[in-house]
């Protein structure tokens, strides 16, 4: 573990927030153990750590949603006690959660001022409320109409409304929890420009993220937690990515993208002239044995729809699919499975897993032919099968009977992978396989993907994270508005190359 140190020579008057020796215990576990956390006024301060490190608990204490067992909180040098979120809001603290808390049927203005104590009269004077919202949105450079309905806005714009809602309560400290998890690259860039604007106006941001490139792009300083303990505080000028990742996971990570380049085999999957009206047009590509074939593009470009159509989960209008030289037709996912194609969906909780069931049941459901005889599940075979998959993928769990909802995001994703790689497949489609997992789990998943490619699988990797798609792929297909903008060699490409193609520019 890296030696602990804190930034020295910091003037007390520079601190807007100071949390001293915070401890929080739950039955059987200490979520936070004597953690101190301080943030300088007007800075963007990253809070990082693996899932379960204590980040959310610490911020829930700061936002008044959770009580602490020991410790102190100082705002502007004055000791404060928060017993509810209202107390925190009164002291200028607002938290933007990953799960947005808006009312779809109300307007932007109504959502901004919903529940504001001063605003009983505002709520009854819609014109005045809209005018006040417009002034607020303009002040902070948020380009949204105040009278628009929330249900008509994109996720990115809904997030802007959440931010405006916090600003309307005169927040001086804004806590942002994984704010880019559902945003496109262009929306992320817009959010960053807003954050810089907030900074210029004196606001302080606590930025929680697993994405290294974002932390080094937008933040000034960082606090690292691991297993409920404070590991380090750094000025980001004094640390590199490898040091930060090692501090987060408690071990040295030499390669976040452990891709190995070797001679690829013959084409396994060939897609020709794939078309679906108003979704994608004339898509052609092949994926070779042992290849990791990246697929990049902005959100809404058609990447997922192309792969859903290959898997038979979405109808296409024309075009052909060939596997090992044999033309196939996938009218349904069951056809794709028979044709040795597997698909790991972007939303593992909604589409990839039964969240109310056990690890065992989730792994077994797609592999009944391996563990059954004459329609009956053979318990010994099932036990051996599940135990072997847990060991092979290093799923961290108490028992195979543990509910899937009790696992971290990375371990849930390993269970989704286990469902498919235990089958006899030739093609594996991975849609955002590391979204929402911490950096340690991301490294483990990357190693699994590389091993699967080495075993001979043809893999399609859809990713919105440019470092990931560049670091893990052999070739990358870039999709722009449902068309092939280009297929490039990953080793000879840059993030700028991919972004230009994804934005419809061909001067690369």
XYZ file of C-alpha atoms in Angstrom:
508
model
C 0.000 0.000 0.000
C 1.307 3.493 -0.777
C 2.555 5.657 2.124
C -0.015 7.998 3.560
C 0.479 11.734 3.396
C -1.702 14.820 3.219
C -1.152 18.095 1.471
C 0.732 20.456 3.700
C 0.808 24.236 4.102
C -2.888 24.521 3.376
C -4.430 27.653 4.821
C -7.515 27.021 6.929
C -9.359 29.885 5.218
C -8.990 28.073 1.868
C -11.108 25.151 3.087
C -14.826 25.290 2.430
C -15.330 21.746 3.744
C -13.565 19.682 6.374
C -14.671 16.303 7.742
C -12.574 15.029 10.654
C -12.191 11.403 11.799
C -15.543 10.234 10.430
C -16.543 6.707 11.449
C -19.659 4.784 10.435
C -20.440 1.253 11.569
C -23.098 -1.186 10.439
C -23.729 -4.629 11.969
C -20.651 -6.704 11.184
C -18.866 -4.049 9.118
C -17.134 -0.696 9.536
C -18.080 1.300 6.443
C -15.851 4.269 7.350
C -12.914 4.040 9.738
C -11.605 7.387 11.027
C -11.775 9.066 7.594
C -10.831 12.727 7.195
C -11.798 14.618 4.052
C -11.191 18.223 3.108
C -11.958 20.295 0.033
C -10.529 23.620 -1.028
C -12.896 26.413 -2.005
C -13.585 26.775 -5.722
C -11.874 23.508 -6.691
C -13.085 20.343 -8.400
C -12.094 17.606 -5.961
C -12.282 13.950 -7.012
C -13.382 11.263 -4.556
C -12.325 7.834 -5.801
C -12.147 4.216 -4.697
C -13.510 0.823 -5.652
C -17.159 -0.032 -5.092
C -17.567 -0.556 -1.352
C -14.650 1.756 -0.496
C -16.942 4.094 1.452
C -17.418 6.958 -1.019
C -21.230 6.874 -1.005
C -21.388 6.490 2.784
C -19.123 9.518 3.272
C -21.148 11.658 0.867
C -24.452 10.465 2.329
C -23.210 11.670 5.716
C -22.239 15.016 4.203
C -25.610 15.357 2.468
C -27.483 14.552 5.696
C -28.966 11.293 4.416
C -26.927 9.120 6.823
C -25.774 9.753 10.392
C -22.176 9.188 11.504
C -21.121 7.389 14.682
C -18.056 9.571 15.294
C -16.478 12.588 13.660
C -16.970 16.259 12.908
C -18.084 18.341 9.930
C -16.899 21.918 9.383
C -18.384 24.211 6.730
C -16.447 27.456 6.223
C -14.572 26.739 9.445
C -17.719 26.367 11.560
C -18.696 23.045 13.098
C -22.100 21.844 11.892
C -24.385 18.925 12.724
C -26.553 17.467 9.943
C -29.534 15.372 11.013
C -31.388 15.505 7.681
C -30.877 16.442 4.014
C -32.633 19.737 4.777
C -29.825 20.652 7.195
C -27.252 19.967 4.501
C -29.150 21.988 1.880
C -29.374 24.964 4.273
C -25.589 24.947 4.456
C -25.199 25.046 0.677
C -24.591 21.354 -0.017
C -26.406 19.566 -2.844
C -25.929 16.053 -4.223
C -26.659 14.982 -7.797
C -27.283 11.223 -7.687
C -26.880 8.780 -10.585
C -30.603 8.041 -10.348
C -32.262 11.323 -11.281
C -35.056 12.548 -9.012
C -37.388 14.403 -11.378
C -41.127 14.314 -12.139
C -41.609 13.419 -15.823
C -45.000 15.075 -16.227
C -43.892 18.459 -14.842
C -41.973 21.220 -16.619
C -38.340 22.125 -16.108
C -39.337 25.170 -14.037
C -41.766 23.173 -11.892
C -39.093 20.575 -11.157
C -36.510 23.223 -10.287
C -38.749 24.875 -7.694
C -40.618 21.805 -6.487
C -40.477 21.720 -2.689
C -38.685 25.050 -2.323
C -39.826 26.579 0.948
C -39.841 30.139 -0.360
C -41.934 29.275 -3.321
C -45.555 28.753 -2.356
C -46.416 31.922 -4.233
C -44.110 30.944 -7.092
C -45.900 27.658 -7.563
C -49.181 29.497 -7.964
C -47.748 31.985 -10.497
C -46.509 29.861 -13.364
C -45.342 32.790 -15.481
C -43.210 34.150 -12.643
C -41.811 30.677 -11.968
C -40.810 30.173 -15.622
C -39.191 33.622 -15.741
C -37.199 32.900 -12.581
C -36.103 29.519 -13.972
C -35.006 31.140 -17.248
C -32.835 33.643 -15.349
C -31.227 30.809 -13.389
C -30.608 28.644 -16.473
C -29.113 31.569 -18.387
C -26.863 32.584 -15.479
C -25.184 29.191 -15.443
C -25.154 28.605 -19.204
C -27.709 25.776 -19.192
C -29.445 25.756 -22.583
C -32.893 24.306 -21.783
C -36.359 25.828 -22.137
C -37.953 26.373 -18.734
C -41.420 25.360 -19.971
C -40.283 22.046 -21.531
C -41.629 18.820 -20.031
C -39.042 16.588 -18.354
C -40.282 13.519 -20.276
C -39.355 15.229 -23.557
C -35.726 15.823 -22.549
C -32.680 13.612 -23.078
C -30.931 12.087 -20.064
C -28.172 14.693 -20.424
C -30.638 17.585 -20.293
C -32.509 15.994 -17.384
C -29.210 15.928 -15.524
C -28.800 19.634 -16.249
C -32.208 20.218 -14.658
C -31.059 18.368 -11.527
C -28.028 20.642 -11.403
C -30.211 23.744 -11.891
C -32.446 22.496 -9.078
C -29.419 22.356 -6.780
C -28.258 25.801 -7.879
C -31.705 27.269 -7.168
C -31.154 26.302 -3.533
C -27.993 28.421 -3.509
C -25.655 25.430 -3.355
C -21.986 26.276 -2.906
C -20.807 22.651 -2.714
C -22.087 20.364 -5.474
C -21.545 16.598 -5.097
C -21.708 14.776 -8.450
C -21.940 10.963 -8.327
C -20.772 9.329 -11.597
C -22.331 12.195 -13.599
C -21.220 10.916 -17.022
C -22.317 7.277 -16.637
C -25.241 7.715 -19.066
C -23.864 10.559 -21.197
C -22.470 10.577 -24.720
C -19.006 11.983 -25.376
C -20.405 15.300 -26.609
C -22.736 15.554 -23.595
C -19.770 14.837 -21.314
C -17.790 17.648 -22.929
C -20.753 19.983 -22.403
C -20.992 18.963 -18.742
C -17.280 19.682 -18.289
C -17.694 23.162 -19.755
C -20.532 23.786 -17.283
C -18.382 22.578 -14.382
C -15.611 24.983 -15.413
C -18.206 27.762 -15.562
C -19.436 26.871 -12.062
C -15.830 26.987 -10.848
C -15.362 30.486 -12.250
C -18.422 31.549 -10.269
C -16.871 30.264 -7.043
C -18.616 26.919 -6.711
C -16.889 23.865 -5.238
C -17.422 20.432 -6.814
C -16.919 16.981 -5.280
C -16.615 14.663 -8.291
C -17.101 10.897 -7.819
C -15.986 8.794 -10.786
C -14.228 5.585 -11.856
C -13.081 7.137 -15.140
C -9.434 8.094 -14.936
C -9.429 10.270 -18.047
C -12.243 12.395 -16.597
C -10.565 12.795 -13.211
C -7.314 14.024 -14.774
C -9.213 16.219 -17.234
C -11.564 18.105 -14.918
C -10.316 17.767 -11.303
C -7.685 19.691 -9.324
C -7.204 17.301 -6.410
C -8.215 13.823 -5.289
C -8.974 11.788 -2.172
C -8.613 7.995 -2.327
C -10.594 5.611 -0.116
C -10.078 1.849 0.142
C -12.038 -0.521 2.401
C -13.471 2.362 4.412
C -10.077 3.940 5.122
C -8.414 7.101 3.870
C -5.458 6.120 1.681
C -4.261 9.455 0.357
C -4.969 13.063 -0.576
C -3.174 14.360 -3.657
C -2.906 17.367 -5.870
C -3.455 15.739 -9.263
C -0.294 17.386 -10.564
C 1.650 15.158 -8.156
C 0.230 11.776 -9.198
C -0.084 9.711 -12.361
C -2.818 7.290 -13.395
C -0.965 4.140 -12.317
C -0.278 5.538 -8.831
C -3.914 6.529 -8.423
C -5.261 3.166 -9.581
C -2.832 1.272 -7.326
C -3.951 3.362 -4.338
C -7.601 2.643 -5.133
C -7.300 -1.128 -5.400
C -4.578 -1.675 -2.800
C -2.255 -3.390 -5.263
C -0.163 -2.504 -8.269
C -1.958 -2.652 -11.610
C 0.583 -2.768 -14.396
C -1.857 -2.869 -17.309
C -5.455 -1.713 -17.297
C -5.738 -2.839 -20.932
C -3.844 -6.173 -21.110
C -4.458 -6.692 -24.831
C -2.126 -9.130 -26.539
C -1.570 -8.890 -30.274
C -1.146 -12.145 -32.148
C -1.911 -13.549 -35.590
C -5.671 -13.728 -36.085
C -7.485 -16.646 -37.652
C -9.990 -16.827 -40.483
C -13.206 -14.740 -40.491
C -15.784 -16.242 -38.128
C -18.593 -13.684 -38.452
C -19.360 -11.791 -41.651
C -22.083 -9.155 -41.884
C -23.003 -7.874 -45.351
C -25.176 -4.872 -46.306
C -27.097 -4.933 -43.012
C -29.942 -2.387 -43.138
C -32.874 -1.347 -40.960
C -34.929 1.625 -42.120
C -34.142 4.840 -40.192
C -31.810 2.981 -37.796
C -28.759 1.728 -39.733
C -27.843 1.324 -43.401
C -25.492 -0.871 -45.443
C -23.389 -2.138 -42.539
C -20.653 -4.567 -43.614
C -17.772 -5.994 -41.585
C -16.143 -9.252 -40.510
C -14.696 -10.474 -37.212
C -11.871 -12.999 -37.210
C -11.065 -15.875 -34.878
C -9.307 -14.485 -31.787
C -10.093 -10.890 -32.695
C -11.504 -8.227 -30.385
C -13.437 -6.061 -32.833
C -14.278 -2.704 -31.273
C -17.407 -0.767 -32.112
C -17.398 2.957 -31.323
C -19.769 5.838 -31.927
C -21.851 8.418 -30.148
C -24.872 7.344 -28.097
C -27.738 6.869 -30.553
C -25.438 6.159 -33.507
C -26.856 2.649 -33.963
C -24.089 0.444 -32.504
C -26.351 -1.450 -30.103
C -29.139 -1.794 -32.671
C -26.758 -3.362 -35.202
C -25.664 -5.972 -32.673
C -29.195 -6.616 -31.409
C -30.170 -7.364 -35.005
C -27.242 -9.760 -35.412
C -28.428 -11.507 -32.236
C -32.029 -11.734 -33.468
C -33.407 -9.436 -30.756
C -34.318 -6.768 -33.336
C -35.566 -7.247 -36.881
C -33.583 -5.894 -39.799
C -34.874 -5.209 -43.316
C -32.075 -6.612 -45.462
C -28.553 -7.966 -45.366
C -26.893 -11.276 -44.524
C -25.034 -12.889 -41.634
C -22.476 -15.633 -42.196
C -20.792 -17.747 -39.500
C -17.853 -19.910 -40.591
C -18.948 -19.447 -44.201
C -22.512 -20.615 -43.590
C -25.335 -18.146 -44.104
C -27.623 -17.995 -41.055
C -30.928 -16.301 -40.222
C -31.536 -15.153 -36.648
C -35.217 -14.323 -36.253
C -34.994 -14.686 -32.476
C -32.203 -14.825 -29.847
C -32.803 -18.576 -29.592
C -31.760 -18.851 -33.265
C -28.569 -16.902 -32.533
C -27.788 -19.171 -29.591
C -28.193 -22.230 -31.826
C -25.856 -20.524 -34.287
C -23.262 -20.116 -31.516
C -23.657 -16.357 -30.999
C -23.938 -14.844 -27.499
C -24.837 -11.314 -26.420
C -24.019 -9.602 -23.098
C -26.385 -6.591 -22.873
C -25.537 -3.060 -21.787
C -28.059 -3.089 -18.918
C -27.046 -6.193 -16.979
C -29.615 -5.616 -14.212
C -32.591 -5.252 -16.545
C -31.656 -7.604 -19.397
C -28.740 -9.761 -18.284
C -29.715 -11.054 -14.848
C -32.630 -12.099 -12.682
C -31.864 -9.738 -9.801
C -34.184 -11.573 -7.408
C -32.492 -14.919 -7.928
C -29.246 -16.594 -6.846
C -25.860 -16.789 -8.544
C -26.502 -20.498 -9.150
C -29.842 -19.966 -10.877
C -28.516 -17.138 -13.031
C -25.585 -19.229 -14.258
C -27.658 -22.355 -14.821
C -30.538 -20.872 -16.792
C -28.706 -20.701 -20.142
C -26.852 -23.977 -19.597
C -29.593 -26.455 -18.728
C -28.406 -28.820 -21.457
C -25.121 -29.226 -19.547
C -26.712 -29.993 -16.175
C -29.924 -31.851 -17.094
C -30.999 -35.297 -18.213
C -34.434 -36.107 -19.607
C -35.590 -32.627 -18.566
C -34.483 -32.955 -14.944
C -31.676 -30.891 -13.421
C -28.942 -33.104 -11.961
C -28.030 -31.326 -8.721
C -24.482 -32.703 -8.528
C -23.777 -31.663 -12.113
C -25.257 -28.224 -11.490
C -23.189 -27.772 -8.324
C -19.975 -28.786 -10.092
C -20.745 -26.541 -13.073
C -21.525 -23.434 -10.993
C -18.539 -23.947 -8.670
C -16.207 -24.266 -11.661
C -17.507 -21.034 -13.245
C -17.203 -19.133 -9.961
C -13.601 -20.325 -9.658
C -12.734 -19.716 -13.321
C -14.003 -16.120 -13.326
C -13.017 -15.409 -9.704
C -16.516 -14.298 -8.696
C -16.305 -12.841 -5.187
C -19.256 -14.204 -3.207
C -20.138 -15.901 0.081
C -21.983 -18.758 -1.599
C -23.409 -19.764 -4.954
C -26.814 -19.415 -3.276
C -26.166 -15.712 -2.605
C -28.668 -13.343 -4.216
C -27.204 -11.713 -7.308
C -28.273 -8.283 -6.034
C -25.764 -8.573 -3.196
C -22.775 -8.642 -5.556
C -20.749 -5.680 -6.777
C -21.257 -4.527 -10.361
C -18.058 -6.229 -11.494
C -19.041 -9.575 -9.986
C -22.555 -9.304 -11.426
C -20.975 -8.824 -14.844
C -18.830 -11.924 -14.320
C -22.013 -13.927 -13.692
C -23.505 -12.585 -16.948
C -20.343 -13.660 -18.765
C -20.466 -17.084 -17.106
C -23.976 -17.644 -18.484
C -22.658 -17.370 -22.013
C -19.048 -18.506 -22.112
C -19.994 -21.879 -20.613
C -21.957 -22.509 -23.816
C -20.275 -23.646 -27.015
C -20.113 -20.279 -28.773
C -18.032 -18.813 -31.581
C -19.097 -15.156 -31.398
C -19.430 -13.067 -28.227
C -21.000 -9.603 -28.391
C -20.189 -7.395 -25.382
C -22.217 -4.175 -25.057
C -20.525 -1.743 -22.611
C -19.157 -4.654 -20.521
C -17.378 -2.475 -17.929
C -19.948 0.291 -17.501
C -20.530 1.116 -13.836
C -17.760 -1.088 -12.441
C -14.743 0.116 -10.479
C -11.231 0.157 -11.861
C -10.128 -3.078 -10.159
C -13.099 -4.988 -11.566
C -12.506 -3.355 -14.939
C -8.975 -4.754 -15.053
C -10.266 -8.236 -14.155
C -12.966 -8.090 -16.853
C -10.416 -6.927 -19.427
C -8.204 -9.921 -18.612
C -11.162 -12.283 -18.982
C -12.016 -10.762 -22.377
C -8.412 -11.137 -23.569
C -8.324 -14.784 -22.433
C -11.588 -15.467 -24.276
C -10.101 -13.991 -27.459
C -6.958 -16.114 -27.017
C -9.193 -19.187 -26.755
C -10.442 -18.438 -30.280
C -13.686 -16.513 -29.764
C -14.548 -13.719 -32.180
C -15.510 -10.814 -29.912
C -17.409 -7.616 -30.686
C -16.742 -4.959 -28.026
C -19.103 -1.970 -27.922
C -17.724 0.778 -25.689
C -18.299 4.502 -25.193
C -14.969 4.796 -23.367
C -12.375 5.651 -25.999
C -9.354 4.496 -23.934
C -11.065 1.124 -23.519
C -12.036 0.594 -27.143
C -8.558 1.684 -28.297
C -6.697 -0.277 -25.629
C -8.635 -3.528 -26.023
C -9.377 -3.820 -29.749
C -7.543 -5.099 -32.803
C -9.734 -3.132 -35.206
C -12.486 -0.591 -34.553
C -15.643 0.027 -36.571
C -16.882 3.592 -36.023
C -20.609 4.172 -36.520
C -21.993 7.592 -37.458
C -25.768 8.060 -37.714
C -26.330 4.402 -38.594
C -23.590 4.156 -41.212
C -20.003 2.892 -41.248
C -17.814 5.973 -40.848
C -14.704 3.826 -41.024
C -12.925 0.675 -39.882
C -9.498 1.463 -38.427
C -6.558 -0.417 -36.943
C -6.617 0.308 -33.192
C -2.822 0.327 -32.858
C -2.530 3.157 -35.410
C -5.462 5.242 -34.141
C -5.986 7.910 -31.489
C -8.966 9.205 -29.529
C -9.037 12.159 -31.909
C -9.246 9.786 -34.904
C -12.234 7.958 -33.416
C -14.000 11.172 -32.346
C -13.664 12.718 -35.802
C -15.167 9.645 -37.461
C -17.903 9.370 -34.812
C -18.817 13.011 -35.470
C -19.094 12.517 -39.225
C -15.745 14.053 -40.144
C -13.590 12.159 -42.633
C -10.419 14.294 -42.577
C -8.484 11.600 -40.700
